[in-house]
mmCIF file with all atom_site columns, C-alpha atoms and ligand atoms in Angstrom:
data_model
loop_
_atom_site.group_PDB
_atom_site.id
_atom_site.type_symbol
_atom_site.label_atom_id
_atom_site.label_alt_id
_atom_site.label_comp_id
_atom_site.label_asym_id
_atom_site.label_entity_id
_atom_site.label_seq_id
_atom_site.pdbx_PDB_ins_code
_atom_site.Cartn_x
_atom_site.Cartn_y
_atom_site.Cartn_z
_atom_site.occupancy
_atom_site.B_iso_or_equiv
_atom_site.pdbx_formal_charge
_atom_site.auth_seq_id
_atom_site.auth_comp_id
_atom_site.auth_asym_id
_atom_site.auth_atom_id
_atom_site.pdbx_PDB_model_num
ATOM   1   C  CA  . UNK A 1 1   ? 18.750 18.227 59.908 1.00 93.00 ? 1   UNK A CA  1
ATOM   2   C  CA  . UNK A 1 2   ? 18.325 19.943 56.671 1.00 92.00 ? 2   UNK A CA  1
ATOM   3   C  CA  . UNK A 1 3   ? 21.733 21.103 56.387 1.00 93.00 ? 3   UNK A CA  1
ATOM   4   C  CA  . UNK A 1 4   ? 23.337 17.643 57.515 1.00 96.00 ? 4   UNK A CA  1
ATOM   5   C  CA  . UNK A 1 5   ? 20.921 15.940 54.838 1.00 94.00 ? 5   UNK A CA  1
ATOM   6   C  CA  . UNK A 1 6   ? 22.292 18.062 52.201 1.00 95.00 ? 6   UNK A CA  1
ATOM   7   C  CA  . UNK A 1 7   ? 25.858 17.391 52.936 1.00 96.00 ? 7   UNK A CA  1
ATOM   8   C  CA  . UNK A 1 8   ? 25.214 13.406 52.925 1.00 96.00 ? 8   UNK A CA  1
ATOM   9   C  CA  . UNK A 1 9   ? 25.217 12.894 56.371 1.00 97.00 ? 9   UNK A CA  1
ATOM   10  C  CA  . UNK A 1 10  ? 22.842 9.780  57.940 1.00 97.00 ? 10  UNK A CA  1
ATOM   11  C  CA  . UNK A 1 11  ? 22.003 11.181 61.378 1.00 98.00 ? 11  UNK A CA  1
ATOM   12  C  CA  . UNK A 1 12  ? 21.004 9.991  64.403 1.00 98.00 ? 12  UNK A CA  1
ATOM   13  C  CA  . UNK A 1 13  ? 19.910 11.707 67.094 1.00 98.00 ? 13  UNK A CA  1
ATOM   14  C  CA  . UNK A 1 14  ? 19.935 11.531 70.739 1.00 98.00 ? 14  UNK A CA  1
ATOM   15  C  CA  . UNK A 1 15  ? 17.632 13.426 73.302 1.00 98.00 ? 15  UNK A CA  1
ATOM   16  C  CA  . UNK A 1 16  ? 19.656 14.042 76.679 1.00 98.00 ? 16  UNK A CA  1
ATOM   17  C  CA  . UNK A 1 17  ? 16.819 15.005 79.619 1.00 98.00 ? 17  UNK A CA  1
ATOM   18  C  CA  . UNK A 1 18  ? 19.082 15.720 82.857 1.00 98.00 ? 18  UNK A CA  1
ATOM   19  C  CA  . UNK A 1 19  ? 19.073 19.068 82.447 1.00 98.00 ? 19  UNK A CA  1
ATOM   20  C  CA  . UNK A 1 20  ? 15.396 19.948 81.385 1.00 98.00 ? 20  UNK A CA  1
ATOM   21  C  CA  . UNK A 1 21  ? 13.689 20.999 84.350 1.00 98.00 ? 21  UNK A CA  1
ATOM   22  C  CA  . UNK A 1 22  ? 10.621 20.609 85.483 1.00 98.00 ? 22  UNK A CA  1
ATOM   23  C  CA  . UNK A 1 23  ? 9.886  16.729 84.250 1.00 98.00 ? 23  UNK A CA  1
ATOM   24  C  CA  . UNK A 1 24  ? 6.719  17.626 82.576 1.00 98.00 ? 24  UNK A CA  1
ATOM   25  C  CA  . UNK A 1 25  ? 8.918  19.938 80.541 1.00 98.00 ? 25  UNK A CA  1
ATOM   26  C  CA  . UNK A 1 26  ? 10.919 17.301 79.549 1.00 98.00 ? 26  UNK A CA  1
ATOM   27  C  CA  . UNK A 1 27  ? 8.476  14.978 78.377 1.00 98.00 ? 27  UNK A CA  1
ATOM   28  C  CA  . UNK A 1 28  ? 6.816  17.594 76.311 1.00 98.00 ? 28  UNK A CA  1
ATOM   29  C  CA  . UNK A 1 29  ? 9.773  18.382 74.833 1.00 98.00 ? 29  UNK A CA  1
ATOM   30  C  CA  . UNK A 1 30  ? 11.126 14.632 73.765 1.00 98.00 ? 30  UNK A CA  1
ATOM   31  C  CA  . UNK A 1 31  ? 6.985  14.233 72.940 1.00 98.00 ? 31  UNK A CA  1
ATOM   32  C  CA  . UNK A 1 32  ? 8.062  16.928 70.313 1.00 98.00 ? 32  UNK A CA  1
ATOM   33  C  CA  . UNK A 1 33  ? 11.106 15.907 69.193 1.00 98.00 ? 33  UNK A CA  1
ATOM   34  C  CA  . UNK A 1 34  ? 9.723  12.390 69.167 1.00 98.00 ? 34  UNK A CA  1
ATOM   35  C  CA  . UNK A 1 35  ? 6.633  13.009 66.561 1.00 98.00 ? 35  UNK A CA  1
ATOM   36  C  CA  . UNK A 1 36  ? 9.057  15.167 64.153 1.00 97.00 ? 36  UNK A CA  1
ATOM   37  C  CA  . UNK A 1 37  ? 11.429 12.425 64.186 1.00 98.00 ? 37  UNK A CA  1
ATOM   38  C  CA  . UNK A 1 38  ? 8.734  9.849  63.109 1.00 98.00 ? 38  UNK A CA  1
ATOM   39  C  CA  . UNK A 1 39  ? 7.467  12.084 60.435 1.00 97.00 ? 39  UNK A CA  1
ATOM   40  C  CA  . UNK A 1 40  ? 11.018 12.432 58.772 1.00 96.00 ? 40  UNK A CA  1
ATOM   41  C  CA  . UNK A 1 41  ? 12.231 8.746  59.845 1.00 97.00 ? 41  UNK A CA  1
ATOM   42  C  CA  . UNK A 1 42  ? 14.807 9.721  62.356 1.00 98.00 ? 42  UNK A CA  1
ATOM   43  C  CA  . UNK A 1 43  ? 16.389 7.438  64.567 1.00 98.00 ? 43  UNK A CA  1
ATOM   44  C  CA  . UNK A 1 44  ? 16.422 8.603  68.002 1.00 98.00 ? 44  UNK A CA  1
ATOM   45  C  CA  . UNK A 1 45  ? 18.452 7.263  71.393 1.00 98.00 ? 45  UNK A CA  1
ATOM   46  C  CA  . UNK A 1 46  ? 16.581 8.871  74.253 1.00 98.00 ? 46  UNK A CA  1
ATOM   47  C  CA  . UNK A 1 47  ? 18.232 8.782  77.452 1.00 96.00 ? 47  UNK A CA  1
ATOM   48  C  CA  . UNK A 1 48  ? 17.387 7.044  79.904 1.00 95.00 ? 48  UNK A CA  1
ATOM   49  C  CA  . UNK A 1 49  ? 16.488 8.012  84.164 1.00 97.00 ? 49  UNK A CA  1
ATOM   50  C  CA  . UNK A 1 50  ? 16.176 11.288 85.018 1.00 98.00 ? 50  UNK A CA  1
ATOM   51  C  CA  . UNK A 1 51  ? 18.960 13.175 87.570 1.00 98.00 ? 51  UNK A CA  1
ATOM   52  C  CA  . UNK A 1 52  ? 17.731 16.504 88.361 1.00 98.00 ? 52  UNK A CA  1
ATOM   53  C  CA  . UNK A 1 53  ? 19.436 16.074 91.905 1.00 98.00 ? 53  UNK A CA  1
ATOM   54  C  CA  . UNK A 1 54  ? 22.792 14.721 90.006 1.00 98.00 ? 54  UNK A CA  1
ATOM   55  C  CA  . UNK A 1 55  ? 22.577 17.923 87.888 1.00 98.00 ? 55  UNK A CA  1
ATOM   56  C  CA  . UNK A 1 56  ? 21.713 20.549 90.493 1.00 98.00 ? 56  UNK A CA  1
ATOM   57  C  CA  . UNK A 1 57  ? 24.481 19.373 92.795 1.00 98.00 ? 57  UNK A CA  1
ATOM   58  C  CA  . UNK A 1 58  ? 27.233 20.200 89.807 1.00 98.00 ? 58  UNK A CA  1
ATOM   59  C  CA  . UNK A 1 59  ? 25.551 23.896 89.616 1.00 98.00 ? 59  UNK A CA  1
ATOM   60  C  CA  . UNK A 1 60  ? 24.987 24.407 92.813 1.00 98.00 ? 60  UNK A CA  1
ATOM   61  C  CA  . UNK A 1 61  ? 27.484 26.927 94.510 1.00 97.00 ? 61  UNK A CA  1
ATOM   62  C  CA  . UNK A 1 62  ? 28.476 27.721 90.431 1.00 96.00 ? 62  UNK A CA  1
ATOM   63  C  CA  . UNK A 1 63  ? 25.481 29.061 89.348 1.00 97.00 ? 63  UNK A CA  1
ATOM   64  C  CA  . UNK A 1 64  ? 26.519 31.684 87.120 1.00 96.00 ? 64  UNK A CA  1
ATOM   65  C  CA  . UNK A 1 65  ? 28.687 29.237 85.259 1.00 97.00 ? 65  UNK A CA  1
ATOM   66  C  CA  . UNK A 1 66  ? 26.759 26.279 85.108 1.00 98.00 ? 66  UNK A CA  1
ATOM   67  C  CA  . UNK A 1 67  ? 26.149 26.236 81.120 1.00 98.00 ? 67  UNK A CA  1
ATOM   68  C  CA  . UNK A 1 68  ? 30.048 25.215 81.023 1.00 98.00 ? 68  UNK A CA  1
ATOM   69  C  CA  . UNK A 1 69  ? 29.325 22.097 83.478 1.00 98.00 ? 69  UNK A CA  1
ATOM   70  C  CA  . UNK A 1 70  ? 26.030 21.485 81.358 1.00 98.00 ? 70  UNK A CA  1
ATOM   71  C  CA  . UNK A 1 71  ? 27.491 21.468 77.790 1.00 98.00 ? 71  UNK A CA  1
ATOM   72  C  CA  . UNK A 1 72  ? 30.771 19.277 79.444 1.00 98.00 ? 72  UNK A CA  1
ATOM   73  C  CA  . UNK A 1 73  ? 28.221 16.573 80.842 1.00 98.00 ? 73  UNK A CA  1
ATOM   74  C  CA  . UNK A 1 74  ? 26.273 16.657 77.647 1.00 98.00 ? 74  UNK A CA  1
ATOM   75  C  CA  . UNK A 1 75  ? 28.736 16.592 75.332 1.00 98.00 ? 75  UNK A CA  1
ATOM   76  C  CA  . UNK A 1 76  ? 30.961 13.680 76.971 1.00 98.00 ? 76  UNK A CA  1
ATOM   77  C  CA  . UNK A 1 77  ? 28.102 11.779 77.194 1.00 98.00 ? 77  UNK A CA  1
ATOM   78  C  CA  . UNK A 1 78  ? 27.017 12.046 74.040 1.00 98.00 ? 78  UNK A CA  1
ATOM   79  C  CA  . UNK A 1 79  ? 30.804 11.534 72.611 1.00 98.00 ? 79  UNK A CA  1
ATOM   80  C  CA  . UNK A 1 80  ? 31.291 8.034  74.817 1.00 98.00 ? 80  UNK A CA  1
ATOM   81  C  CA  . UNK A 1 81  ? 27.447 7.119  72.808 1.00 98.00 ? 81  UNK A CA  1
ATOM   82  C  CA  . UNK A 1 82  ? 28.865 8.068  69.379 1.00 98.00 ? 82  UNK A CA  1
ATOM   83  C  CA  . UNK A 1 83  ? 32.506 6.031  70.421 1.00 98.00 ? 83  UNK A CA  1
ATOM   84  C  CA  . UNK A 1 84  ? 30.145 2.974  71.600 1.00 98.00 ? 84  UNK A CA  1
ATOM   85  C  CA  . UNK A 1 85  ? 28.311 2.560  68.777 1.00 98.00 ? 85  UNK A CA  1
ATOM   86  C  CA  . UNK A 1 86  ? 30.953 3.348  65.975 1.00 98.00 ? 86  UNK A CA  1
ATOM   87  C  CA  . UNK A 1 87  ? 29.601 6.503  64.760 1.00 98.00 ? 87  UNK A CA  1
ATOM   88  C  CA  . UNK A 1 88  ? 31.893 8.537  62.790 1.00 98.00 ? 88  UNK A CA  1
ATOM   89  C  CA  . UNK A 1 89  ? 31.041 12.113 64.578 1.00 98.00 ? 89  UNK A CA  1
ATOM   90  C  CA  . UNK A 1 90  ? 28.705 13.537 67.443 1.00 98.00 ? 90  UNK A CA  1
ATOM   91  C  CA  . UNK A 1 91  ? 27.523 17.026 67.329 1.00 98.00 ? 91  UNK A CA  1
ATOM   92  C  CA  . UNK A 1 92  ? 25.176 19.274 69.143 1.00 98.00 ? 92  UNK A CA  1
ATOM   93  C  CA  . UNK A 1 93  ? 21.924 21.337 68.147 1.00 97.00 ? 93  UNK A CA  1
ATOM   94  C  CA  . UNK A 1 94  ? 23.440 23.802 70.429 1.00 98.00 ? 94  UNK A CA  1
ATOM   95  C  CA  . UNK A 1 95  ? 25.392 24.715 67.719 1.00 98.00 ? 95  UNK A CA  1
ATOM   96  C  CA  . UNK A 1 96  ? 22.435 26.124 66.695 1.00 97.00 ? 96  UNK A CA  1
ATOM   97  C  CA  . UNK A 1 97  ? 21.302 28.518 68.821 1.00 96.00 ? 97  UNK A CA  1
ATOM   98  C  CA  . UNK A 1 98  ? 21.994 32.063 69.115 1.00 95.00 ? 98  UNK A CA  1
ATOM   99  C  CA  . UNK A 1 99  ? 21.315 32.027 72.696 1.00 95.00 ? 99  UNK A CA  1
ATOM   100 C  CA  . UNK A 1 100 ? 24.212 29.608 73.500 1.00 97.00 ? 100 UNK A CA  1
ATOM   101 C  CA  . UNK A 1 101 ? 27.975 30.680 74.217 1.00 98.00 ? 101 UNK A CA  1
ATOM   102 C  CA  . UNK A 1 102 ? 28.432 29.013 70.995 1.00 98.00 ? 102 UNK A CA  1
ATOM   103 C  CA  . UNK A 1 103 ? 33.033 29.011 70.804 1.00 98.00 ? 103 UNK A CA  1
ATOM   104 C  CA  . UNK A 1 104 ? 32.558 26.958 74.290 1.00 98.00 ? 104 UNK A CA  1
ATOM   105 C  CA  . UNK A 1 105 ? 30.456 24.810 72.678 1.00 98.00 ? 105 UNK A CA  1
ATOM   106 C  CA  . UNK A 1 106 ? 33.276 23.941 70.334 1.00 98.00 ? 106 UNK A CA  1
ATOM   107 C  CA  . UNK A 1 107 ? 36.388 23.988 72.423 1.00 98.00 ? 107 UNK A CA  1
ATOM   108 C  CA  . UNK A 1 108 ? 34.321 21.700 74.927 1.00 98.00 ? 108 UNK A CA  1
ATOM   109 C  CA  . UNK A 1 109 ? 32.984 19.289 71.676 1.00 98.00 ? 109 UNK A CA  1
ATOM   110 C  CA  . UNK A 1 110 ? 36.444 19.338 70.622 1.00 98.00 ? 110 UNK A CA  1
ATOM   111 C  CA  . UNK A 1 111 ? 37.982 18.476 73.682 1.00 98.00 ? 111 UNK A CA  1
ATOM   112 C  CA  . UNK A 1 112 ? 35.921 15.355 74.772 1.00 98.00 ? 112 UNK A CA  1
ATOM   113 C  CA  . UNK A 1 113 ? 36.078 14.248 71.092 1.00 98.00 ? 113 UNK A CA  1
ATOM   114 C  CA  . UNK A 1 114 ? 39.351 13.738 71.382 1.00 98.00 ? 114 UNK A CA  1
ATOM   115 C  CA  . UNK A 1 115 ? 39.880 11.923 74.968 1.00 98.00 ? 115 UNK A CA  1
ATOM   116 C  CA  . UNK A 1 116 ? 37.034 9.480  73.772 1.00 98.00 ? 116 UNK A CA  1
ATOM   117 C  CA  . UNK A 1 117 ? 37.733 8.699  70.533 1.00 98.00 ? 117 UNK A CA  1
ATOM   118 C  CA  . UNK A 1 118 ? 35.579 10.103 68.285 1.00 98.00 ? 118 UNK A CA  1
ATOM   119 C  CA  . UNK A 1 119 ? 35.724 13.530 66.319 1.00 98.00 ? 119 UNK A CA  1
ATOM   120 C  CA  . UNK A 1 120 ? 33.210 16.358 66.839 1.00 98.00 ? 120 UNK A CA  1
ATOM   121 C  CA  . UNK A 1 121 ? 31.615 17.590 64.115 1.00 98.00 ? 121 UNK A CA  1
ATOM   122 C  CA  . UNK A 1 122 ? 31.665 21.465 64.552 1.00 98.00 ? 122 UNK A CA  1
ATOM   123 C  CA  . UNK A 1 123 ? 29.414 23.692 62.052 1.00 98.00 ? 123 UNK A CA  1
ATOM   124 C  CA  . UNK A 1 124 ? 27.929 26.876 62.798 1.00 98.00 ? 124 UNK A CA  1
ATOM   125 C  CA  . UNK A 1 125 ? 24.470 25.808 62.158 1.00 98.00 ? 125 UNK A CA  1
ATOM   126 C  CA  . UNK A 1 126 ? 23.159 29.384 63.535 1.00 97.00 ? 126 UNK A CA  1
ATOM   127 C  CA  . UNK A 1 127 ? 22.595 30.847 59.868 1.00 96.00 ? 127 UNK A CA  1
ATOM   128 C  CA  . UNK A 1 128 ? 19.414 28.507 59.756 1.00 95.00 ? 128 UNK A CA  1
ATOM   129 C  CA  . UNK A 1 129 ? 18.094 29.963 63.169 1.00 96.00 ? 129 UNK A CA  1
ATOM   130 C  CA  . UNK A 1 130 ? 15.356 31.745 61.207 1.00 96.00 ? 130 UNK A CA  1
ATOM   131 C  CA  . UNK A 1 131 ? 14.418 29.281 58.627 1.00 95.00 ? 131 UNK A CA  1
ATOM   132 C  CA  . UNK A 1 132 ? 13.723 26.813 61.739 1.00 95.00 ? 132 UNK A CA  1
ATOM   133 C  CA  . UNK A 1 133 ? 11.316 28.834 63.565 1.00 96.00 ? 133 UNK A CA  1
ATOM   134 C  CA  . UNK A 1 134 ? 9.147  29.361 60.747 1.00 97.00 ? 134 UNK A CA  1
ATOM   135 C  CA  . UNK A 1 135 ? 9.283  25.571 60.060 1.00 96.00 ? 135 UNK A CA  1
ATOM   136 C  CA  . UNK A 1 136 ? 8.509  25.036 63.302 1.00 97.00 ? 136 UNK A CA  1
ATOM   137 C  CA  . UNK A 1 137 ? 5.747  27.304 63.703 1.00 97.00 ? 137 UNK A CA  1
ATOM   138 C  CA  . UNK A 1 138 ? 4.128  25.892 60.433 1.00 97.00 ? 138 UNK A CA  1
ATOM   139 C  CA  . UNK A 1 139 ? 4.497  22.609 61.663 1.00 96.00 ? 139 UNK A CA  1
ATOM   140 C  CA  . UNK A 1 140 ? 2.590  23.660 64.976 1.00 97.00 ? 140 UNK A CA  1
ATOM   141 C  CA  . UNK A 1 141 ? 5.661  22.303 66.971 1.00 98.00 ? 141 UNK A CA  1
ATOM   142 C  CA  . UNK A 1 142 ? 6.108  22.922 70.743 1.00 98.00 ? 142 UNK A CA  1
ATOM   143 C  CA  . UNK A 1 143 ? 8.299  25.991 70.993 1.00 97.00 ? 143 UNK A CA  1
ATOM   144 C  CA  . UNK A 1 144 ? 10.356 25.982 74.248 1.00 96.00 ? 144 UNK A CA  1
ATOM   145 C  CA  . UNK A 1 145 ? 10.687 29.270 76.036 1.00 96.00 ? 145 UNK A CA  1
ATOM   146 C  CA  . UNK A 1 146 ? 14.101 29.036 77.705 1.00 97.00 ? 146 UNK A CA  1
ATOM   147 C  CA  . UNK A 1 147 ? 16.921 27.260 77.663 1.00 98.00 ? 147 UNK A CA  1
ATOM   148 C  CA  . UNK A 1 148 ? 16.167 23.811 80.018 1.00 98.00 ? 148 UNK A CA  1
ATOM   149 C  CA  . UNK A 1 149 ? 16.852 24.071 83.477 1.00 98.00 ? 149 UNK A CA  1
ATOM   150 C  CA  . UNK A 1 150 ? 14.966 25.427 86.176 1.00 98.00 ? 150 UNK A CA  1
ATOM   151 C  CA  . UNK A 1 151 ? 17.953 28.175 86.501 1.00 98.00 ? 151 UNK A CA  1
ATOM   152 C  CA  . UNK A 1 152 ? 17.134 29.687 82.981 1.00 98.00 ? 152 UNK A CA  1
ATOM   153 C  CA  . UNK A 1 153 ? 13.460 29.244 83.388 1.00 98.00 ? 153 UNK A CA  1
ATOM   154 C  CA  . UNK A 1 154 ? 13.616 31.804 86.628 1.00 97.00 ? 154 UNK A CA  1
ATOM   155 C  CA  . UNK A 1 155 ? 15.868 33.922 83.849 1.00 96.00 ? 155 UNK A CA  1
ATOM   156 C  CA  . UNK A 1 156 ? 13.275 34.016 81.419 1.00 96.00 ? 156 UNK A CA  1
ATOM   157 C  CA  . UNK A 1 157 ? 10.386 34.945 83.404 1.00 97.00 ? 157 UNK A CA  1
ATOM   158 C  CA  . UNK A 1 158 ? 11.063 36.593 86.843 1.00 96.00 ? 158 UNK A CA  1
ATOM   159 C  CA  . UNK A 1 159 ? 11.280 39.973 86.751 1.00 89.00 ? 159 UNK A CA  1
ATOM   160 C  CA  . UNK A 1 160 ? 13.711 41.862 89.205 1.00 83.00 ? 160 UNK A CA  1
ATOM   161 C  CA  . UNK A 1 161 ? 12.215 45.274 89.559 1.00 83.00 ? 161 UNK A CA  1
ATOM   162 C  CA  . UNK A 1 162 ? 15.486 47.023 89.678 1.00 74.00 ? 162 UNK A CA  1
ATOM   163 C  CA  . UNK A 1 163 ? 16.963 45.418 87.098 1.00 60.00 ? 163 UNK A CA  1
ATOM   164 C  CA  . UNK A 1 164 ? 17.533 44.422 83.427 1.00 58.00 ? 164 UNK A CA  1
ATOM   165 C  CA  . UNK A 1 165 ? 18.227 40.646 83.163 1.00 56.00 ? 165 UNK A CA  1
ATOM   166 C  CA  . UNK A 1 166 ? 18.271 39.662 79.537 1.00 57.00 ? 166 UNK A CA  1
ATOM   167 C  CA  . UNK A 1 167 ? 16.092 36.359 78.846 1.00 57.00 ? 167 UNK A CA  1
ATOM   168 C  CA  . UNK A 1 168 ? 17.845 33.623 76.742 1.00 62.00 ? 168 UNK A CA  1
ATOM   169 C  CA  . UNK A 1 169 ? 14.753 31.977 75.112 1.00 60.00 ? 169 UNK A CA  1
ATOM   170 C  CA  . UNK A 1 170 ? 17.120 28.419 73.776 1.00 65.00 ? 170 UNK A CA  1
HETATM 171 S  S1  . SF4 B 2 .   ? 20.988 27.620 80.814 1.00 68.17 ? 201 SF4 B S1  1
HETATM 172 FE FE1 . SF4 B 2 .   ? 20.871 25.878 79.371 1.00 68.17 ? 201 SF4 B FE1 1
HETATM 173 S  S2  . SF4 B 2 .   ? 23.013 25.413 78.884 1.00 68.17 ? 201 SF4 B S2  1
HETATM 174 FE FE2 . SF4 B 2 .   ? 23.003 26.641 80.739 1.00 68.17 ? 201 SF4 B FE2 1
HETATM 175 S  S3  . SF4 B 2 .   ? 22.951 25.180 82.446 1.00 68.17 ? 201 SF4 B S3  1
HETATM 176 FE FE3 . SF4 B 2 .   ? 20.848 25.707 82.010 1.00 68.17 ? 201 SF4 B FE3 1
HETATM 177 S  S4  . SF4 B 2 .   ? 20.138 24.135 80.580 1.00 68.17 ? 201 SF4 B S4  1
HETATM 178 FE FE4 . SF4 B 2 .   ? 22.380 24.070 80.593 1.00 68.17 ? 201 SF4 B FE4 1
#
């Protein structure tokens, strides 16, 4: 926000849920995002419903490569929301993280930018990764622990005994 602020942009920003597992999870998070974006008058589209089932049946079978199917589905639906309501770019806080397979992330924003419409706005935002912890810990924020669904949360905190799984906090 602080980097789109200085460069002029007016944002608005859009919470997608289908792939925040469990529910309560969700809630706390867009309970999070929701007080920040009063405190700094951001707009904010939060989507509505919640398909868990629609999401696990596209990673089901393609576990290992379900961030691709994620960031697709989140990005296209994010780019047919900017192209509805006449925004001049969509983006992604993925962008952000450090965590994130972040050239996917691009190709895919780039991609569904073009067949609906409306250009992605790409910027490595990952330079600020620091900087927003520590404003998020000052601010006594909720600090998720992995990435959303219910897939990463079993990365992040089951231990196999004979192996070495690396945990991908965001
Ligand atoms: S790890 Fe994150 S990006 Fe990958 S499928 Fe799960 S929620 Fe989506």
């Amino acid at each position: 926000m602080d980097t789109l602020k200085t460069e002029g942009f007016d944002v608005m920003g859009f919470y997608y849920r289908h792939n925040i597992h469990p529910y309560t999870e969700c809630i706390r998070r867009q309970e999070t995002l929701s007080a920040y974006a009063d405190s700094i008058n951001l707009r904010v589209i939060y989507q509505q419903g919640y398909d868990l089932e629609g999401f696990l049946r596209n990673a089901v079978f393609r576990e290992a490569n379900r961030c691709c199917y994620c960031y697709h589905d989140r990005l296209k639906t994010t780019a047919l929301l900017a192209k509805r309501g006449k925004f001049d770019y969509f983006s992604t806080t993925l962008l952000y993280s450090k965590f994130q397979q972040h050239d996917l992330i691009r190709s895919i924003g780039e991609s569904v930018g073009k067949s609906a419409g409306v250009p992605f706005f790409y910027k490595d935002f990952r330079p600020g990764w620091k900087d927003g912890i520590e404003k998020s810990k000052q601010l006594g924020m909720y600090r998720q622990q992995y990435c959303g669904c219910i897939y990463s949360e079993k990365d992040r905190y089951y231990k196999q005994p004979s192996t070495n799984k690396t945990s991908r906090p965001l």
